[in-house]
Amino acid sequence: HIPLTASDVTIGSLIIASREPNAYNHRQTGFLEQLASRIAISIKHSQLYAEVREKSHIDEISGLLNRRYFDELIANEITRHLRYAGVFSLILLDIESLKAVNDMFGYLTRDRLLAEMGSTTKHTIRDSDRAFRYGGDEFAILLPNTPVERASIVAERLRKRLDSVMTSRNVSATLSIGLASWPIDGLLVNEVTGAGEAALRRAKES
């Protein structure tokens, strides 16, 4: 058993076994210790790369995934659902009047509210769903293997919880929500997102 240590932190263990007693001499154990050191460095580099890549997908203010990752993930969802059949839904949500919050109380208050609403959104949806900051005050939620009828229930539950957050903060803002479903509203990325954005505009107008 040889510890895998990188930057004075043990991140694993290299285990070599033999049925024979005293199977390894000093030269062999010395070689394995050098090998363990190189393995540890490679694993550490992989972990750091994974952390950096994950952070590149996160919007720092809301804590949700960012728009760039949304574009990547919705394309993957279409490819996956084309291969295995099924449906998925898209929720677009616009928190209106947050500009007034920014003008009255400053961007720090607005950002704290966005962070709280982002956290509320993540805790309202399923683990398999993905929430994104779609634009300035807009969120998007991808719901794999979910028909639009089920998505509307999730959207209403989310609306109530976000409204509760705003009420508790004495924020006079409204929420508009648009729904779209693949493949009913289109087969391509721009068709599905376009349908969601059109539904969101209708919600704002009404």
PDB file of C-alpha atoms in Angstrom:
ATOM      1  CA  HIS A   1       0.000   0.000   0.000  1.00  0.00           C
ATOM      2  CA  ILE A   2       1.603   3.256  -1.159  1.00  0.00           C
ATOM      3  CA  PRO A   3      -0.145   6.605  -0.579  1.00  0.00           C
ATOM      4  CA  LEU A   4      -0.769   8.820  -3.604  1.00  0.00           C
ATOM      5  CA  THR A   5       0.321  12.231  -2.327  1.00  0.00           C
ATOM      6  CA  ALA A   6       0.291  15.538  -4.201  1.00  0.00           C
ATOM      7  CA  SER A   7       1.052  18.907  -2.587  1.00  0.00           C
ATOM      8  CA  ASP A   8       1.235  17.203   0.819  1.00  0.00           C
ATOM      9  CA  VAL A   9      -2.328  15.914   0.436  1.00  0.00           C
ATOM     10  CA  THR A  10      -3.100  12.203   0.140  1.00  0.00           C
ATOM     11  CA  ILE A  11      -5.623  11.689  -2.647  1.00  0.00           C
ATOM     12  CA  GLY A  12      -5.588   7.917  -2.935  1.00  0.00           C
ATOM     13  CA  SER A  13      -3.603   4.738  -2.561  1.00  0.00           C
ATOM     14  CA  LEU A  14      -1.655   2.474  -4.913  1.00  0.00           C
ATOM     15  CA  ILE A  15      -2.235  -1.151  -3.912  1.00  0.00           C
ATOM     16  CA  ILE A  16      -0.115  -4.004  -5.280  1.00  0.00           C
ATOM     17  CA  ALA A  17      -0.801  -7.524  -4.053  1.00  0.00           C
ATOM     18  CA  SER A  18       0.845 -10.919  -4.213  1.00  0.00           C
ATOM     19  CA  ARG A  19      -0.025 -14.288  -2.734  1.00  0.00           C
ATOM     20  CA  GLU A  20       3.643 -14.798  -1.920  1.00  0.00           C
ATOM     21  CA  PRO A  21       5.157 -13.446   1.319  1.00  0.00           C
ATOM     22  CA  ASN A  22       7.880 -10.787   0.950  1.00  0.00           C
ATOM     23  CA  ALA A  23       7.202 -10.694  -2.789  1.00  0.00           C
ATOM     24  CA  TYR A  24       8.786  -7.283  -3.413  1.00  0.00           C
ATOM     25  CA  ASN A  25      12.379  -6.280  -2.810  1.00  0.00           C
ATOM     26  CA  HIS A  26      13.676  -2.778  -2.005  1.00  0.00           C
ATOM     27  CA  ARG A  27      14.377  -1.952  -5.624  1.00  0.00           C
ATOM     28  CA  GLN A  28      10.848  -2.851  -6.655  1.00  0.00           C
ATOM     29  CA  THR A  29       9.219  -0.937  -3.788  1.00  0.00           C
ATOM     30  CA  GLY A  30      11.398   2.078  -4.606  1.00  0.00           C
ATOM     31  CA  PHE A  31      10.214   1.940  -8.211  1.00  0.00           C
ATOM     32  CA  LEU A  32       6.576   1.691  -7.065  1.00  0.00           C
ATOM     33  CA  GLU A  33       7.001   4.719  -4.803  1.00  0.00           C
ATOM     34  CA  GLN A  34       8.302   6.737  -7.772  1.00  0.00           C
ATOM     35  CA  LEU A  35       5.412   5.467  -9.869  1.00  0.00           C
ATOM     36  CA  ALA A  36       2.921   6.430  -7.145  1.00  0.00           C
ATOM     37  CA  SER A  37       4.324   9.955  -7.097  1.00  0.00           C
ATOM     38  CA  ARG A  38       3.824  10.344 -10.856  1.00  0.00           C
ATOM     39  CA  ILE A  39       0.319   8.855 -10.673  1.00  0.00           C
ATOM     40  CA  ALA A  40      -0.601  11.269  -7.870  1.00  0.00           C
ATOM     41  CA  ILE A  41       0.567  14.289  -9.881  1.00  0.00           C
ATOM     42  CA  SER A  42      -1.426  13.139 -12.942  1.00  0.00           C
ATOM     43  CA  ILE A  43      -4.577  12.632 -10.861  1.00  0.00           C
ATOM     44  CA  LYS A  44      -4.150  16.029  -9.202  1.00  0.00           C
ATOM     45  CA  HIS A  45      -3.792  17.733 -12.579  1.00  0.00           C
ATOM     46  CA  SER A  46      -6.920  15.957 -13.816  1.00  0.00           C
ATOM     47  CA  GLN A  47      -8.845  17.075 -10.735  1.00  0.00           C
ATOM     48  CA  LEU A  48      -7.720  20.690 -11.166  1.00  0.00           C
ATOM     49  CA  TYR A  49      -8.705  20.615 -14.837  1.00  0.00           C
ATOM     50  CA  ALA A  50     -12.138  19.225 -13.929  1.00  0.00           C
ATOM     51  CA  GLU A  51     -12.619  21.951 -11.303  1.00  0.00           C
ATOM     52  CA  VAL A  52     -11.665  24.718 -13.746  1.00  0.00           C
ATOM     53  CA  ARG A  53     -13.948  23.269 -16.440  1.00  0.00           C
ATOM     54  CA  GLU A  54     -16.846  23.013 -14.000  1.00  0.00           C
ATOM     55  CA  LYS A  55     -16.365  26.604 -12.838  1.00  0.00           C
ATOM     56  CA  SER A  56     -16.393  27.763 -16.465  1.00  0.00           C
ATOM     57  CA  HIS A  57     -19.981  26.480 -16.672  1.00  0.00           C
ATOM     58  CA  ILE A  58     -21.218  28.430 -13.630  1.00  0.00           C
ATOM     59  CA  ASP A  59     -22.688  31.925 -13.526  1.00  0.00           C
ATOM     60  CA  GLU A  60     -20.976  33.521 -10.536  1.00  0.00           C
ATOM     61  CA  ILE A  61     -23.910  35.720  -9.479  1.00  0.00           C
ATOM     62  CA  SER A  62     -26.851  33.299  -9.563  1.00  0.00           C
ATOM     63  CA  GLY A  63     -24.874  30.115  -8.945  1.00  0.00           C
ATOM     64  CA  LEU A  64     -26.706  28.521 -11.868  1.00  0.00           C
ATOM     65  CA  LEU A  65     -25.184  27.131 -15.040  1.00  0.00           C
ATOM     66  CA  ASN A  66     -24.407  29.766 -17.672  1.00  0.00           C
ATOM     67  CA  ARG A  67     -25.845  30.462 -21.132  1.00  0.00           C
ATOM     68  CA  ARG A  68     -22.859  29.011 -22.969  1.00  0.00           C
ATOM     69  CA  TYR A  69     -23.359  25.669 -21.222  1.00  0.00           C
ATOM     70  CA  PHE A  70     -27.098  25.858 -21.921  1.00  0.00           C
ATOM     71  CA  ASP A  71     -26.400  26.041 -25.658  1.00  0.00           C
ATOM     72  CA  GLU A  72     -24.129  23.013 -25.373  1.00  0.00           C
ATOM     73  CA  LEU A  73     -26.454  20.961 -23.189  1.00  0.00           C
ATOM     74  CA  ILE A  74     -29.686  21.519 -25.119  1.00  0.00           C
ATOM     75  CA  ALA A  75     -27.934  20.363 -28.296  1.00  0.00           C
ATOM     76  CA  ASN A  76     -26.804  17.230 -26.433  1.00  0.00           C
ATOM     77  CA  GLU A  77     -30.357  16.656 -25.160  1.00  0.00           C
ATOM     78  CA  ILE A  78     -31.737  16.781 -28.699  1.00  0.00           C
ATOM     79  CA  THR A  79     -29.114  14.297 -29.901  1.00  0.00           C
ATOM     80  CA  ARG A  80     -29.816  11.966 -26.983  1.00  0.00           C
ATOM     81  CA  HIS A  81     -33.598  12.110 -27.364  1.00  0.00           C
ATOM     82  CA  LEU A  82     -33.320  11.552 -31.117  1.00  0.00           C
ATOM     83  CA  ARG A  83     -31.362   8.392 -30.409  1.00  0.00           C
ATOM     84  CA  TYR A  84     -33.470   6.997 -27.570  1.00  0.00           C
ATOM     85  CA  ALA A  85     -36.846   8.698 -28.274  1.00  0.00           C
ATOM     86  CA  GLY A  86     -38.863  10.482 -25.597  1.00  0.00           C
ATOM     87  CA  VAL A  87     -39.540  14.167 -24.954  1.00  0.00           C
ATOM     88  CA  PHE A  88     -38.015  16.986 -22.942  1.00  0.00           C
ATOM     89  CA  SER A  89     -39.312  20.398 -21.937  1.00  0.00           C
ATOM     90  CA  LEU A  90     -37.871  23.872 -21.543  1.00  0.00           C
ATOM     91  CA  ILE A  91     -38.957  26.494 -19.024  1.00  0.00           C
ATOM     92  CA  LEU A  92     -37.952  30.128 -19.601  1.00  0.00           C
ATOM     93  CA  LEU A  93     -38.515  32.503 -16.698  1.00  0.00           C
ATOM     94  CA  ASP A  94     -38.089  36.276 -16.638  1.00  0.00           C
ATOM     95  CA  ILE A  95     -37.852  38.192 -13.353  1.00  0.00           C
ATOM     96  CA  GLU A  96     -39.263  41.543 -14.391  1.00  0.00           C
ATOM     97  CA  SER A  97     -38.631  44.905 -12.694  1.00  0.00           C
ATOM     98  CA  LEU A  98     -35.253  43.872 -11.246  1.00  0.00           C
ATOM     99  CA  LYS A  99     -33.789  46.916 -12.977  1.00  0.00           C
ATOM    100  CA  ALA A 100     -35.874  49.015 -10.580  1.00  0.00           C
ATOM    101  CA  VAL A 101     -34.323  47.081  -7.665  1.00  0.00           C
ATOM    102  CA  ASN A 102     -30.898  47.865  -9.066  1.00  0.00           C
ATOM    103  CA  ASP A 103     -31.764  51.564  -9.463  1.00  0.00           C
ATOM    104  CA  MET A 104     -33.221  51.880  -5.956  1.00  0.00           C
ATOM    105  CA  PHE A 105     -30.921  49.695  -3.860  1.00  0.00           C
ATOM    106  CA  GLY A 106     -27.821  49.111  -6.001  1.00  0.00           C
ATOM    107  CA  TYR A 107     -26.391  46.165  -7.890  1.00  0.00           C
ATOM    108  CA  LEU A 108     -25.234  44.343  -4.730  1.00  0.00           C
ATOM    109  CA  THR A 109     -28.841  44.021  -3.528  1.00  0.00           C
ATOM    110  CA  ARG A 110     -29.928  42.917  -6.984  1.00  0.00           C
ATOM    111  CA  ASP A 111     -27.124  40.346  -7.163  1.00  0.00           C
ATOM    112  CA  ARG A 112     -27.988  38.964  -3.718  1.00  0.00           C
ATOM    113  CA  LEU A 113     -31.586  38.568  -4.825  1.00  0.00           C
ATOM    114  CA  LEU A 114     -30.497  36.812  -8.021  1.00  0.00           C
ATOM    115  CA  ALA A 115     -28.302  34.470  -5.954  1.00  0.00           C
ATOM    116  CA  GLU A 116     -31.193  33.650  -3.609  1.00  0.00           C
ATOM    117  CA  MET A 117     -33.547  33.053  -6.510  1.00  0.00           C
ATOM    118  CA  GLY A 118     -30.950  30.882  -8.213  1.00  0.00           C
ATOM    119  CA  SER A 119     -30.590  28.796  -5.062  1.00  0.00           C
ATOM    120  CA  THR A 120     -34.370  28.507  -4.713  1.00  0.00           C
ATOM    121  CA  THR A 121     -34.624  27.375  -8.331  1.00  0.00           C
ATOM    122  CA  LYS A 122     -31.998  24.645  -7.859  1.00  0.00           C
ATOM    123  CA  HIS A 123     -33.751  23.326  -4.742  1.00  0.00           C
ATOM    124  CA  THR A 124     -37.166  23.305  -6.440  1.00  0.00           C
ATOM    125  CA  ILE A 125     -36.311  21.200  -9.491  1.00  0.00           C
ATOM    126  CA  ARG A 126     -35.246  17.544  -9.684  1.00  0.00           C
ATOM    127  CA  ASP A 127     -31.614  16.415  -9.608  1.00  0.00           C
ATOM    128  CA  SER A 128     -31.929  15.377 -13.262  1.00  0.00           C
ATOM    129  CA  ASP A 129     -33.111  18.857 -14.312  1.00  0.00           C
ATOM    130  CA  ARG A 130     -30.661  21.658 -15.121  1.00  0.00           C
ATOM    131  CA  ALA A 131     -31.138  25.350 -14.312  1.00  0.00           C
ATOM    132  CA  PHE A 132     -29.316  28.143 -16.132  1.00  0.00           C
ATOM    133  CA  ARG A 133     -29.008  31.901 -16.058  1.00  0.00           C
ATOM    134  CA  TYR A 134     -30.281  32.447 -19.576  1.00  0.00           C
ATOM    135  CA  GLY A 135     -29.866  36.216 -19.723  1.00  0.00           C
ATOM    136  CA  GLY A 136     -29.699  39.246 -17.432  1.00  0.00           C
ATOM    137  CA  ASP A 137     -32.829  38.516 -15.387  1.00  0.00           C
ATOM    138  CA  GLU A 138     -33.893  35.354 -17.202  1.00  0.00           C
ATOM    139  CA  PHE A 139     -33.531  31.738 -16.059  1.00  0.00           C
ATOM    140  CA  ALA A 140     -33.929  28.574 -18.119  1.00  0.00           C
ATOM    141  CA  ILE A 141     -34.646  25.043 -16.911  1.00  0.00           C
ATOM    142  CA  LEU A 142     -34.139  21.916 -19.010  1.00  0.00           C
ATOM    143  CA  LEU A 143     -36.321  18.998 -17.932  1.00  0.00           C
ATOM    144  CA  PRO A 144     -35.234  15.707 -19.572  1.00  0.00           C
ATOM    145  CA  ASN A 145     -37.898  13.054 -20.231  1.00  0.00           C
ATOM    146  CA  THR A 146     -40.628  15.481 -19.193  1.00  0.00           C
ATOM    147  CA  PRO A 147     -43.776  16.288 -21.205  1.00  0.00           C
ATOM    148  CA  VAL A 148     -45.036  19.860 -21.235  1.00  0.00           C
ATOM    149  CA  GLU A 149     -47.952  19.014 -18.915  1.00  0.00           C
ATOM    150  CA  ARG A 150     -45.539  17.922 -16.207  1.00  0.00           C
ATOM    151  CA  ALA A 151     -43.276  20.894 -16.926  1.00  0.00           C
ATOM    152  CA  SER A 152     -46.190  23.289 -16.343  1.00  0.00           C
ATOM    153  CA  ILE A 153     -46.642  21.840 -12.835  1.00  0.00           C
ATOM    154  CA  VAL A 154     -42.940  22.376 -12.107  1.00  0.00           C
ATOM    155  CA  ALA A 155     -43.150  25.907 -13.519  1.00  0.00           C
ATOM    156  CA  GLU A 156     -46.099  26.815 -11.297  1.00  0.00           C
ATOM    157  CA  ARG A 157     -44.402  25.397  -8.204  1.00  0.00           C
ATOM    158  CA  LEU A 158     -41.269  27.379  -9.083  1.00  0.00           C
ATOM    159  CA  ARG A 159     -43.292  30.557  -9.661  1.00  0.00           C
ATOM    160  CA  LYS A 160     -44.869  30.299  -6.201  1.00  0.00           C
ATOM    161  CA  ARG A 161     -41.532  29.750  -4.460  1.00  0.00           C
ATOM    162  CA  LEU A 162     -39.766  32.582  -6.279  1.00  0.00           C
ATOM    163  CA  ASP A 163     -42.732  34.856  -5.616  1.00  0.00           C
ATOM    164  CA  SER A 164     -42.409  33.963  -1.932  1.00  0.00           C
ATOM    165  CA  VAL A 165     -38.737  34.974  -2.004  1.00  0.00           C
ATOM    166  CA  MET A 166     -39.591  38.352  -3.525  1.00  0.00           C
ATOM    167  CA  THR A 167     -42.464  38.928  -1.094  1.00  0.00           C
ATOM    168  CA  SER A 168     -40.218  38.160   1.880  1.00  0.00           C
ATOM    169  CA  ARG A 169     -37.722  40.738   0.574  1.00  0.00           C
ATOM    170  CA  ASN A 170     -40.448  43.328  -0.119  1.00  0.00           C
ATOM    171  CA  VAL A 171     -39.481  43.343  -3.789  1.00  0.00           C
ATOM    172  CA  SER A 172     -42.125  44.569  -6.200  1.00  0.00           C
ATOM    173  CA  ALA A 173     -41.294  42.378  -9.196  1.00  0.00           C
ATOM    174  CA  THR A 174     -43.283  39.997 -11.345  1.00  0.00           C
ATOM    175  CA  LEU A 175     -42.457  36.671 -12.973  1.00  0.00           C
ATOM    176  CA  SER A 176     -43.282  35.666 -16.533  1.00  0.00           C
ATOM    177  CA  ILE A 177     -42.876  32.068 -17.661  1.00  0.00           C
ATOM    178  CA  GLY A 178     -42.815  30.433 -21.087  1.00  0.00           C
ATOM    179  CA  LEU A 179     -42.843  26.715 -21.859  1.00  0.00           C
ATOM    180  CA  ALA A 180     -41.705  24.734 -24.885  1.00  0.00           C
ATOM    181  CA  SER A 181     -41.432  21.018 -25.556  1.00  0.00           C
ATOM    182  CA  TRP A 182     -39.321  18.899 -27.883  1.00  0.00           C
ATOM    183  CA  PRO A 183     -40.231  17.622 -30.473  1.00  0.00           C
ATOM    184  CA  ILE A 184     -43.708  19.222 -30.491  1.00  0.00           C
ATOM    185  CA  ASP A 185     -42.362  22.766 -30.812  1.00  0.00           C
ATOM    186  CA  GLY A 186     -39.553  21.880 -33.209  1.00  0.00           C
ATOM    187  CA  LEU A 187     -36.648  19.508 -33.753  1.00  0.00           C
ATOM    188  CA  LEU A 188     -33.801  22.030 -33.846  1.00  0.00           C
ATOM    189  CA  VAL A 189     -32.268  24.044 -30.993  1.00  0.00           C
ATOM    190  CA  ASN A 190     -33.382  27.406 -32.363  1.00  0.00           C
ATOM    191  CA  GLU A 191     -36.913  26.092 -32.932  1.00  0.00           C
ATOM    192  CA  VAL A 192     -37.328  24.891 -29.352  1.00  0.00           C
ATOM    193  CA  THR A 193     -35.734  27.960 -27.759  1.00  0.00           C
ATOM    194  CA  GLY A 194     -37.652  30.206 -30.163  1.00  0.00           C
ATOM    195  CA  ALA A 195     -40.931  28.594 -29.092  1.00  0.00           C
ATOM    196  CA  GLY A 196     -40.020  29.097 -25.425  1.00  0.00           C
ATOM    197  CA  GLU A 197     -39.104  32.743 -26.005  1.00  0.00           C
ATOM    198  CA  ALA A 198     -42.343  33.349 -27.924  1.00  0.00           C
ATOM    199  CA  ALA A 199     -44.343  31.833 -25.058  1.00  0.00           C
ATOM    200  CA  LEU A 200     -42.423  34.038 -22.617  1.00  0.00           C
ATOM    201  CA  ARG A 201     -43.276  37.149 -24.650  1.00  0.00           C
ATOM    202  CA  ARG A 202     -46.951  36.178 -24.640  1.00  0.00           C
ATOM    203  CA  ALA A 203     -46.802  35.770 -20.862  1.00  0.00           C
ATOM    204  CA  LYS A 204     -45.284  39.242 -20.486  1.00  0.00           C
ATOM    205  CA  GLU A 205     -47.907  40.811 -22.744  1.00  0.00           C
ATOM    206  CA  SER A 206     -50.766  39.221 -20.792  1.00  0.00           C
TER     207      SER A 206
END
